[in-house]
Coordinates of C-alpha atoms and ligand atoms in Angstrom, one line a residue:
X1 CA 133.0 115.2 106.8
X2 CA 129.8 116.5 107.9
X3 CA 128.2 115.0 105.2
X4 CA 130.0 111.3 105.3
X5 CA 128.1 111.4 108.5
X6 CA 125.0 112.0 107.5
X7 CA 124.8 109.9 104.6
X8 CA 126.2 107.3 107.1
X9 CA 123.6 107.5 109.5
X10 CA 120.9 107.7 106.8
X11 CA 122.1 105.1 104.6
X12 CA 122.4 102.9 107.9
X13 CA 118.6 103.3 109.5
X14 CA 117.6 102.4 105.7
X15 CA 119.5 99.8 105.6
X16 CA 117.7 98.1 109.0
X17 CA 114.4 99.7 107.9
X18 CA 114.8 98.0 104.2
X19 CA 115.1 95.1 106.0
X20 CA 112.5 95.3 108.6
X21 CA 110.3 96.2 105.3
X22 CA 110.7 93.1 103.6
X23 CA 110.8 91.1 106.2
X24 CA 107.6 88.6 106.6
X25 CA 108.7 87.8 110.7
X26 CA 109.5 90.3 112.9
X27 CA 112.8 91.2 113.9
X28 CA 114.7 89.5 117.4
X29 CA 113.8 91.4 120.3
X30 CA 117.2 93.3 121.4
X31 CA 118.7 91.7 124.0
X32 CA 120.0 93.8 127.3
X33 CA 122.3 97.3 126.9
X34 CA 122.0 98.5 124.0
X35 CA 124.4 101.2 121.9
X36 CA 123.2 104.8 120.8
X37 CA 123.7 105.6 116.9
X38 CA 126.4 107.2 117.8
X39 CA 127.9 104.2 119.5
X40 CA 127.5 102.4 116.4
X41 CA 128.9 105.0 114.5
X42 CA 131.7 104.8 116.7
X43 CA 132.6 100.9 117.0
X44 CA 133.0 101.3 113.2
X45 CA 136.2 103.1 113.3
X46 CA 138.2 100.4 114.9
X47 CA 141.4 102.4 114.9
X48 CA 142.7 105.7 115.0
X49 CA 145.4 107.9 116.8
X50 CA 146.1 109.9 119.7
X51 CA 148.9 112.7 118.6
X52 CA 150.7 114.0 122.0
X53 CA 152.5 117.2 121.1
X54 CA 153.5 120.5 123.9
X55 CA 155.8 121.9 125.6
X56 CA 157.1 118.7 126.7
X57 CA 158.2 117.6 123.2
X58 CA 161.2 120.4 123.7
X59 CA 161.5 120.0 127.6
X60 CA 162.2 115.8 126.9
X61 CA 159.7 115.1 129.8
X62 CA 156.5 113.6 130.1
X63 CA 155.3 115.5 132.3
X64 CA 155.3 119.2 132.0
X65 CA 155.2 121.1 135.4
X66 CA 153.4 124.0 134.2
X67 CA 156.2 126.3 134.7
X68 CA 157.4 125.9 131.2
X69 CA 158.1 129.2 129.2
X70 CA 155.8 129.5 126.0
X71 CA 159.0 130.6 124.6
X72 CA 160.2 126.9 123.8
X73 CA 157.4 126.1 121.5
X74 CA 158.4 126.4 118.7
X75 CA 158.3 123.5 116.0
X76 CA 160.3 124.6 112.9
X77 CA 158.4 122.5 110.1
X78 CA 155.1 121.3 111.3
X79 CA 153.2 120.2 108.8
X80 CA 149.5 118.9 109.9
X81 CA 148.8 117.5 106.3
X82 CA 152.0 115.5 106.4
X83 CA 151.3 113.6 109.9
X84 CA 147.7 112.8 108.9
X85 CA 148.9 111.8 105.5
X86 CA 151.1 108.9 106.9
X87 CA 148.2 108.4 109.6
X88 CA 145.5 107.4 106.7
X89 CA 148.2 105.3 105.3
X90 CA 148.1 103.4 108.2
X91 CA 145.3 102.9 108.2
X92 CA 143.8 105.5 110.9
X93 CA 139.9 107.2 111.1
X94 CA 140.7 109.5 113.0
X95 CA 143.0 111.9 115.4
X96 CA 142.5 113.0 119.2
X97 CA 145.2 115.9 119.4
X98 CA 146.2 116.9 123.2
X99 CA 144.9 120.5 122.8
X100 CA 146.2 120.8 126.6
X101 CA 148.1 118.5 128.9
X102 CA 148.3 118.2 132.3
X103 CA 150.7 121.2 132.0
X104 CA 148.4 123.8 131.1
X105 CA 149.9 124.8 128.0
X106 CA 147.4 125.5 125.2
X107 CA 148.1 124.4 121.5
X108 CA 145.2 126.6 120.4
X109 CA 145.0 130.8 121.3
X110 CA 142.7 130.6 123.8
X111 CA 140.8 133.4 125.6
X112 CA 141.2 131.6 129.4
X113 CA 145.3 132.3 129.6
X114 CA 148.5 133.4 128.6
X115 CA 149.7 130.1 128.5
X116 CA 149.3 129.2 125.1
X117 CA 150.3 129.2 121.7
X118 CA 149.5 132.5 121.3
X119 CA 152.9 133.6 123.0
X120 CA 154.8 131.5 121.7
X121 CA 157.4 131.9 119.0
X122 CA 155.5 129.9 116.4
X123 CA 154.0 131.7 113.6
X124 CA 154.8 135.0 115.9
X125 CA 152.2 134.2 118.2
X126 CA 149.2 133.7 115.1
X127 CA 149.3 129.9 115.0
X128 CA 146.6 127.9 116.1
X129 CA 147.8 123.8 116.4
X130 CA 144.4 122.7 116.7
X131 CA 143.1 124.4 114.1
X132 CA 145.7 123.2 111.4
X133 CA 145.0 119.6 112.6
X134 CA 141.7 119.6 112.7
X135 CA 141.4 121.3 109.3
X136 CA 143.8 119.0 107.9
X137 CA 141.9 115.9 109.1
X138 CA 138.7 117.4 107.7
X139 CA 140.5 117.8 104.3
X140 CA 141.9 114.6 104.6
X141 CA 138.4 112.2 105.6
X142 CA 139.9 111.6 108.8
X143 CA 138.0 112.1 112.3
X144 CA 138.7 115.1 114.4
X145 CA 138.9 114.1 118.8
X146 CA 140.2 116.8 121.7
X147 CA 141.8 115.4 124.9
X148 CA 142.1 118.1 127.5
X149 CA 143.1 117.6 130.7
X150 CA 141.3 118.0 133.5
X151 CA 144.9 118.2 136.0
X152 CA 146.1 121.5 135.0
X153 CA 150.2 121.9 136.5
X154 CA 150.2 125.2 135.4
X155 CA 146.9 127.3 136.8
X156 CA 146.7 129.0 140.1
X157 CA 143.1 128.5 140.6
X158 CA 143.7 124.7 140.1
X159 CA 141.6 122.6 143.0
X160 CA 139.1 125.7 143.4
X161 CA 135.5 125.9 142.1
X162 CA 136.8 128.7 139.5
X163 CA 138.9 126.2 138.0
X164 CA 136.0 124.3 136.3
X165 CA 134.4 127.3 135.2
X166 CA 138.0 127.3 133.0
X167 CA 138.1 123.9 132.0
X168 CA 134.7 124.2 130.5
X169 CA 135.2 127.5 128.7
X170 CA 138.5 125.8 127.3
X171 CA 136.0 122.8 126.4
X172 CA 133.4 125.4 125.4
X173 CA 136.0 126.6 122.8
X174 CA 137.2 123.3 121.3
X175 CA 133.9 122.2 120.8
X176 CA 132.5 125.3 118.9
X177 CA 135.5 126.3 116.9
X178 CA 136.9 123.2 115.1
X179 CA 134.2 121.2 113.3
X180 CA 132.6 118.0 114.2
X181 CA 134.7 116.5 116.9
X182 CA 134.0 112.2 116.9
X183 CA 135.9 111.8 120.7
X184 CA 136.5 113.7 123.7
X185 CA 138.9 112.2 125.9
X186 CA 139.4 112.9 129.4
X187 CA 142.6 112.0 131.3
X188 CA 142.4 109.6 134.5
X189 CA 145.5 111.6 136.6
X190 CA 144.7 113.9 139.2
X191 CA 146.1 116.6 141.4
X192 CA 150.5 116.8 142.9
X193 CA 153.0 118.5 142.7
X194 CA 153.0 121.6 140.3
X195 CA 153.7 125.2 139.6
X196 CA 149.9 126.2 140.0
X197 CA 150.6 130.2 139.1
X198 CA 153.8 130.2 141.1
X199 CA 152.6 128.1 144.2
X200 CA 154.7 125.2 143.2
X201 CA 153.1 123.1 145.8
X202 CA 151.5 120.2 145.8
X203 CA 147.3 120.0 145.8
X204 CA 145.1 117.2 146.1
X205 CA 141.3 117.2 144.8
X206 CA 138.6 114.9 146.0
X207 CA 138.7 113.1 142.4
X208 CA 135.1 112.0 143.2
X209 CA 133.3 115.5 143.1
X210 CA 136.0 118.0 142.4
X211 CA 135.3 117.8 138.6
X212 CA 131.5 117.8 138.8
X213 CA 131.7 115.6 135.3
X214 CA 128.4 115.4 135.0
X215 CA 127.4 118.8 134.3
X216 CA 130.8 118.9 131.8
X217 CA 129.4 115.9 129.6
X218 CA 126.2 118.0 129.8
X219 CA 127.5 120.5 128.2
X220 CA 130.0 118.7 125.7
X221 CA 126.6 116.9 124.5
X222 CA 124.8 119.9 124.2
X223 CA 127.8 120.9 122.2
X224 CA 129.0 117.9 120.2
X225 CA 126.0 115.4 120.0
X226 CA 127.7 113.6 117.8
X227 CA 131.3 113.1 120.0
X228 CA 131.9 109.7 122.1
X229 CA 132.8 110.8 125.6
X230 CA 135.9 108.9 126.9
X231 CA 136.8 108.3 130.6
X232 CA 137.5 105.6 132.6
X233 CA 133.7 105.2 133.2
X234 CA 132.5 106.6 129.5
X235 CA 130.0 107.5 129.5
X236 CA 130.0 106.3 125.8
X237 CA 133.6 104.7 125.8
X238 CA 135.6 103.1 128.5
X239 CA 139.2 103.0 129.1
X240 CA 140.2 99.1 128.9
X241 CA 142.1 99.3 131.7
X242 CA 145.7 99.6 131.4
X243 CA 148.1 101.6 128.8
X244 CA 149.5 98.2 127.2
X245 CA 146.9 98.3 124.1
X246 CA 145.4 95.3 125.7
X247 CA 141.6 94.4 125.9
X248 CA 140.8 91.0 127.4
X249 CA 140.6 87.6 125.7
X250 CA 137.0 88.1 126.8
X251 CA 136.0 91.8 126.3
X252 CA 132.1 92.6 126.5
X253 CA 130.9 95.9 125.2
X254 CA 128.4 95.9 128.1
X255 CA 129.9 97.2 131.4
X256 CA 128.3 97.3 135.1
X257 CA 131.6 99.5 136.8
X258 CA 132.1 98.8 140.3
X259 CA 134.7 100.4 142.4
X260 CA 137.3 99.1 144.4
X261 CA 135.1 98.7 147.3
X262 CA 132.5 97.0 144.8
X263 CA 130.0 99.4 144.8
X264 CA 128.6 102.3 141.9
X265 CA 131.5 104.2 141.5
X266 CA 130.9 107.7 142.2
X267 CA 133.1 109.3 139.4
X268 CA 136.0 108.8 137.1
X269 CA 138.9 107.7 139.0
X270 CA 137.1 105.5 140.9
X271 CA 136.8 102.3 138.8
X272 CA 137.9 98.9 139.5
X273 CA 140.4 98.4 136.5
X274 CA 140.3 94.5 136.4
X275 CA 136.5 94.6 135.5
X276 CA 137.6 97.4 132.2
X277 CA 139.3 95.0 130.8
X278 CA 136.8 92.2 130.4
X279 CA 133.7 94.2 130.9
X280 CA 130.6 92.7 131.9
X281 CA 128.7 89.9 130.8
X282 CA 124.7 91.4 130.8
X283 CA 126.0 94.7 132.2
X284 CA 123.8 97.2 132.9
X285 CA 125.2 100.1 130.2
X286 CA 127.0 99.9 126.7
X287 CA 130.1 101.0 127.1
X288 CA 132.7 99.3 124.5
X289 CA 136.7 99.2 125.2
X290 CA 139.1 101.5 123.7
X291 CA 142.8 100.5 123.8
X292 CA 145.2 103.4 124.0
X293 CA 149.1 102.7 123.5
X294 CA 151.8 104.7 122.3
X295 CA 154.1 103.9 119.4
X296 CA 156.9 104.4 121.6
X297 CA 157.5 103.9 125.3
X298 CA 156.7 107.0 126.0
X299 CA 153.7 109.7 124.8
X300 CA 155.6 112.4 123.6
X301 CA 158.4 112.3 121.6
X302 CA 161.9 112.2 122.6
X303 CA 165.3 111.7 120.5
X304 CA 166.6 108.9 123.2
X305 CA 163.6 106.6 122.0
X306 CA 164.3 106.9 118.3
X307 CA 165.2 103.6 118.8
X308 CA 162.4 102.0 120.2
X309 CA 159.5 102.8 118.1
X310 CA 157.2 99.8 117.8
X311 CA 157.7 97.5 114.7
X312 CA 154.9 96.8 112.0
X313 CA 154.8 93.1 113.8
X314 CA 154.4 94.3 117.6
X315 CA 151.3 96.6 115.8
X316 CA 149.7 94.1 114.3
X317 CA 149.9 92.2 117.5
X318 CA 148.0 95.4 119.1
X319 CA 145.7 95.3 116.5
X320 CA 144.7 91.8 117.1
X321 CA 144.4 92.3 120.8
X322 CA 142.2 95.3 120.5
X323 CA 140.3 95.4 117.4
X324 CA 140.8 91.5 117.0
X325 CA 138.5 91.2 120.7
X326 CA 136.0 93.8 120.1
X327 CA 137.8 97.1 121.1
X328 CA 138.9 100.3 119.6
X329 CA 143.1 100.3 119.0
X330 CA 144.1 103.8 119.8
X331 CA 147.6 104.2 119.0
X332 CA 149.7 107.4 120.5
X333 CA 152.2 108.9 117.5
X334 CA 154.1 111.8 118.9
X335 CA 155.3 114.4 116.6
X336 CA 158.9 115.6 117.1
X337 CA 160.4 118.8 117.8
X338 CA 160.3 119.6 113.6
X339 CA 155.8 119.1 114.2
X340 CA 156.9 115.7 111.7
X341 CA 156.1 112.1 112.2
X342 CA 159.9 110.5 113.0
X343 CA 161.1 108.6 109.7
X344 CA 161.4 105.6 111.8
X345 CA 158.0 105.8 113.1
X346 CA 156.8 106.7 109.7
X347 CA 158.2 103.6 108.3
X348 CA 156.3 101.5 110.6
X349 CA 152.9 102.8 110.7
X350 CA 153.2 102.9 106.4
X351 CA 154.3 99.1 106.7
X352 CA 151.4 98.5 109.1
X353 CA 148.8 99.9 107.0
X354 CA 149.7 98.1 103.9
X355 CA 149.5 95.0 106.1
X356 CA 146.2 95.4 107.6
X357 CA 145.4 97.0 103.8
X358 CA 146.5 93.2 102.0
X359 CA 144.9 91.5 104.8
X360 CA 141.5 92.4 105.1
X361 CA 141.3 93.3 100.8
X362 CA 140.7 89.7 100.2
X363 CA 137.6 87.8 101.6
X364 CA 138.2 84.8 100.6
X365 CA 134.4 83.7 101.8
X366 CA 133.0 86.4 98.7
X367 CA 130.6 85.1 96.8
X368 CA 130.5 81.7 99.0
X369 CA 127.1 80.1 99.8
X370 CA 125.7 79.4 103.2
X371 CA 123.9 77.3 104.3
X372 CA 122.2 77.2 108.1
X373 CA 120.7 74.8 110.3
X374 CA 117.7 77.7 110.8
X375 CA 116.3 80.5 109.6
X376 CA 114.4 83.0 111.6
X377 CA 110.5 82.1 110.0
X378 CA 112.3 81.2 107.2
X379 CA 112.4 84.2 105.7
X380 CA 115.5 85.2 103.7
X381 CA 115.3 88.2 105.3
X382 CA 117.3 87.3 108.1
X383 CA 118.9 84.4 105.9
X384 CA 122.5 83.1 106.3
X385 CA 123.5 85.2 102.9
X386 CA 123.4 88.4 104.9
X387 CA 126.5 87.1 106.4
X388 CA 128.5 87.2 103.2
X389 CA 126.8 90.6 101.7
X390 CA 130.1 92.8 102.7
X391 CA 127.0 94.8 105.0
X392 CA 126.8 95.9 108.8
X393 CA 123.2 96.3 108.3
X394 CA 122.3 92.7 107.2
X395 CA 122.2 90.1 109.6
X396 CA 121.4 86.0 110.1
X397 CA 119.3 85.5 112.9
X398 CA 117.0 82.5 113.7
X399 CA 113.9 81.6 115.8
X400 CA 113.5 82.8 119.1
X401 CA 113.9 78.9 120.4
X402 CA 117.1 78.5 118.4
X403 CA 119.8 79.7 120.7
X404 CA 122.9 77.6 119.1
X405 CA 122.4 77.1 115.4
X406 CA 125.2 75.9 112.6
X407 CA 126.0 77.9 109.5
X408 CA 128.1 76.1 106.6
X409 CA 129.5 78.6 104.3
X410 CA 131.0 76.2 100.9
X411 CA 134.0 78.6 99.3
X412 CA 133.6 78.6 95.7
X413 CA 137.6 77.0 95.5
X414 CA 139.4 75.6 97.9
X415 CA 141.3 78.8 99.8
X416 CA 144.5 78.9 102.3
X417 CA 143.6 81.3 105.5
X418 CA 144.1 81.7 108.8
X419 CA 142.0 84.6 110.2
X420 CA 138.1 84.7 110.3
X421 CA 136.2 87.5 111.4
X422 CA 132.9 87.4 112.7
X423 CA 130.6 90.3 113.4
X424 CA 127.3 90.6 115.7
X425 CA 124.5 92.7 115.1
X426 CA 124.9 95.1 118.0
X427 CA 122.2 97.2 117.3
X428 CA 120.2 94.4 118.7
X429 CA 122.5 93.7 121.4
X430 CA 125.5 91.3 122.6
X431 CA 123.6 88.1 122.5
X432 CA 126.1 85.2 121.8
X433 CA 128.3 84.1 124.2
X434 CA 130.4 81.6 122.6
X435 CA 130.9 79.9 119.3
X436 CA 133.4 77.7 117.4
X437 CA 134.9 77.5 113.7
X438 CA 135.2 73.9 112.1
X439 CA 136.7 73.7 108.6
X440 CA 136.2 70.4 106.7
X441 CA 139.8 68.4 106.2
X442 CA 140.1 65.1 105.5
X443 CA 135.9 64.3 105.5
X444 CA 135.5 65.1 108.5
X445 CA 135.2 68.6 110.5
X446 CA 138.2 69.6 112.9
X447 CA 138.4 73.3 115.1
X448 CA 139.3 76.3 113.9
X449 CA 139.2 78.0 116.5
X450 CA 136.4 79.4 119.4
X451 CA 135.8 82.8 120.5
X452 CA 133.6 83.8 123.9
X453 CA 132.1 87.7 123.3
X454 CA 131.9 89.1 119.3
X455 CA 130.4 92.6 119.3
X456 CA 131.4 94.8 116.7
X457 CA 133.9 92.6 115.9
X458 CA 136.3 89.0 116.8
X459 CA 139.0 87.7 115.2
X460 CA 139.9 84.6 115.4
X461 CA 143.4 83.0 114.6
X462 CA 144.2 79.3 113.4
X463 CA 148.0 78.9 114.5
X464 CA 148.9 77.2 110.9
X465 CA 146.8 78.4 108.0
X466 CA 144.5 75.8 106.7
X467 CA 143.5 74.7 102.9
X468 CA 139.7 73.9 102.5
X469 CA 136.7 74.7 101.1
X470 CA 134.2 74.4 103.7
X471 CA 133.7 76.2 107.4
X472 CA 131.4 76.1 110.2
X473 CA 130.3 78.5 112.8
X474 CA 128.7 76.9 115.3
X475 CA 127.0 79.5 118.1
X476 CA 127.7 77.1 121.0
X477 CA 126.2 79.9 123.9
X478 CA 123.9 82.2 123.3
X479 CA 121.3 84.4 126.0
X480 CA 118.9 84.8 123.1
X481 CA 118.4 83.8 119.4
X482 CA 122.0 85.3 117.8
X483 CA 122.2 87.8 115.1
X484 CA 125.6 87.9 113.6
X485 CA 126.3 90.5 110.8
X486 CA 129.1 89.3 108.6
X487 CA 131.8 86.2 108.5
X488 CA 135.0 87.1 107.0
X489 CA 137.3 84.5 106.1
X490 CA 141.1 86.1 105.3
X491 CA 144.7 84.9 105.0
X492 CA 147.4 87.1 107.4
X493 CA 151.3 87.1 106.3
X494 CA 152.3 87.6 109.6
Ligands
FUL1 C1 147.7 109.4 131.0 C2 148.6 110.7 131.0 O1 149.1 110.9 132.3 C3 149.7 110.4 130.0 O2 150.6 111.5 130.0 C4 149.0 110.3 128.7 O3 148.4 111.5 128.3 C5 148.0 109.1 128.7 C6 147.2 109.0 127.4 O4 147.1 109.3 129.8 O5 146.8 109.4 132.0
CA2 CA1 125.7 91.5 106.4

């Protein structure tokens, strides 16, 4: 996986530098925040999935209170390969395991406590869960994440300085004994009621310093350079603001977080969440969206939801409301008390995947020809063909004056679709603000559709499909000259 990287990265800076070679002009300025390569790396994924798996998955609760007895762990057929399996066929990148939740319980043997995996029944005490999953997704192409919560139910020393010398040793060990790791996710919910080594009382932390996050991230780059850090207030992904899947109509990867009094907040925890949703026009850092949802009304698995696992229809939904607006679409699939993916849940996520799959396969705008009302100096380096080259890496662009140019795009038949994509340049910046889709009916143009912020990527839906040959993107607001990567132009089933 290592290596996909690598040649990722490379073939990616060659990609802009090939361009920046041949080019006769020189390149748009970048406009405002601006992402990291690994950012970039990261928007790419679009979706993968959270797996929620402890103690709780035998308790039927949600939240463990830290008093659970290692004892119950004990799934009789887990089978890593098998749940990432049926993940990839849906479609996935990757998989953020919950190496520890909010009841202390440890999925991996680690040196900081007894309350682990390591005495439980499960493989007599010699299994390690994040190992098999994270070897599995290596093996498999897929993306390895942690989440590991900061509230801990089941520590004594929880709300003492000690405390965070134990969450970063359990971080410490994640990050140095499983591979590459693409996202660390850190939970929002803070302090109550819990066992806390036999206290069972309740204790509050001051959310704002307790955690000292700073010096963690510090460390987890130092450790992981490569990893996206995930918290309400990133620092290289933000939570979108609520648990529904949802990012706004409107959803800027740039981000100026305010708390609920207005100002800088101080920490995690401390973020207005209206302002995650839609992020922030010109914000001061990048810091794209990521959608997390779980397949079933609940995170962990339990038998009395069997019933209510989300159907390939209410996914693709998600996936238009995250990925569709710019965001990642992290979907939560818990494994059940066997360590298997449900057969009902199964069935949906494979159904999913082959519609996405069927979807996206067919560009119908391949091999079109576009035209534009202007070229950046002309020079087919930056030329409206870059839009159609199937490449993140090539991109139309115009003269710095030209803020709302047209493209054409003539399909070589007359196609049926409903769905275009458009992608901006983001390595340069969010520079468009708006823009429209006209197709040619009846000689004359009519809307498609309009979109306010692109990014990585928009989708935008016609509510019957239409039959033509011709489109239009207009860019009707922009800050600066645009650069827009690649139009897509698809029909969705749906
Ligand atoms: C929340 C937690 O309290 C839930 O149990 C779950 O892990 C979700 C992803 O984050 O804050
Ligand atoms: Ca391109």
């Amino acid at each position: 996986m290592e290596t996909n990287r690598r040649q990722f990265l490379l073939s990616a800076s060659l990609g802009s530098a090939a361009a920046t070679l041949t080019a006769k002009i020189a390149p748009p300025v970048p406009y405002g925040a601006l992402p990291s390569s690994g950012q970039v790396l990261w928007s790419g994924l679009e979706f993968y999935n959270f797996l929620h798996f402890t103690v709780n998955t035998f308790t039927d609760r949600e939240w463990g209170n830290g008093d659970e007895d290692p004892s119950i762990f004990n799934p009789t057929d887990f089978d890593a390969d098998a749940i990432l399996e049926t993940l990839k066929a849906a479609g996935s990148k990757g998989v953020i395991l919950t190496c520890k939740h909010h009841d202390g319980f440890c999925l991996w043997p680690t040196t900081t406590t007894d309350h682990s995996i390591k005495y439980s029944p499960y493989k007599n005490g010699a299994g390690d869960i994040v190992k098999e999953v994270s070897e599995a997704a290596h093996r498999q192409g897929l993306r390895f994440g942690v989440y590991l919560s900061p509230w801990d139910r089941n520590q004594a020393t929880y709300g003492a300085p000690k405390y965070i010398q134990i969450y970063r040793q359990q971080m410490l060990e994640l990050l140095t004994h499983y591979g590459p790791i693409f996202e660390i996710w850190h939970d929002g919910a803070n302090g109550g009621k819990g066992f806390y080594g036999g206290a069972n009382e309740t204790r509050t932390i001051d959310k704002l310093h307790y955690y000292d996050w700073a010096n963690t991230w510090k460390l987890e780059r130092q450790l992981q350079p490569g990893a996206a850090i995930f918290s309400d207030v990133g620092p290289d992904v933000r939570w979108v603001g609520n648990e529904k899947g949802i990012a706004g109509e409107t959803c800027w990867a740039t981000y100026t977080p305010r708390s609920a009094k207005g100002d800088r907040p101080g920490s995690p925890g401390d973020v207005r969440e209206a302002d995650s949703t839609t992020g922030t026009r010109n914000g001061e850092l990048w810091m794209p969206a990521e959608c997390d949802v779980s397949i079933r009304p609940g995170w962990f698995w339990h038998k009395s939801e069997n019933e209510k696992v989300r159907t390939p229809e209410d996914l693709m939904n998600l996936y238009f409301e995250s990925v569709g607006r710019g965001a990642s679409f992290l979907l939560n699939v818990p494994p059940d008390r066997r360590g298997l993916i449900h057969e009902t849940d199964t069935a949906s996520l494979r159904r999913f995947g082959r519609i996405v799959g069927s979807t996206f396969a067919k560009n119908l705008a391949h091999r079109a020809k576009a035209n534009a009302s202007n070229t950046r100096g002309n020079d087919p380096a930056f030329g409206p063909a870059n839009l159609l080259d199937g490449s993140p890496w090539t991109y139309w662009s115009t003269d710095d004056a030209v803020k709302t140019p047209s493209v054409t795009i003539d399909l070589p038949h007359p196609a049926t679709f409903n769905l275009v994509r458009v992608r901006e340049f983001i390595p340069l910046g969010q520079r468009v603000d708006s823009l429209a889709i006209d197709v040619w009916q009846n000689d004359d143009w009519t809307s498609f559709g309009r979109a306010t912020s692109i990014g990585i990527g928009r989708l935008i839906r016609s509510e019957k499909p239409v039959t033509t040959s011709r489109l239009r993107l207009r860019v009707t607001r922009a800050a600066v000259c645009p650069a827009l990567s690649e139009v897509g132009v698809f029909h969705y089933e749906g």
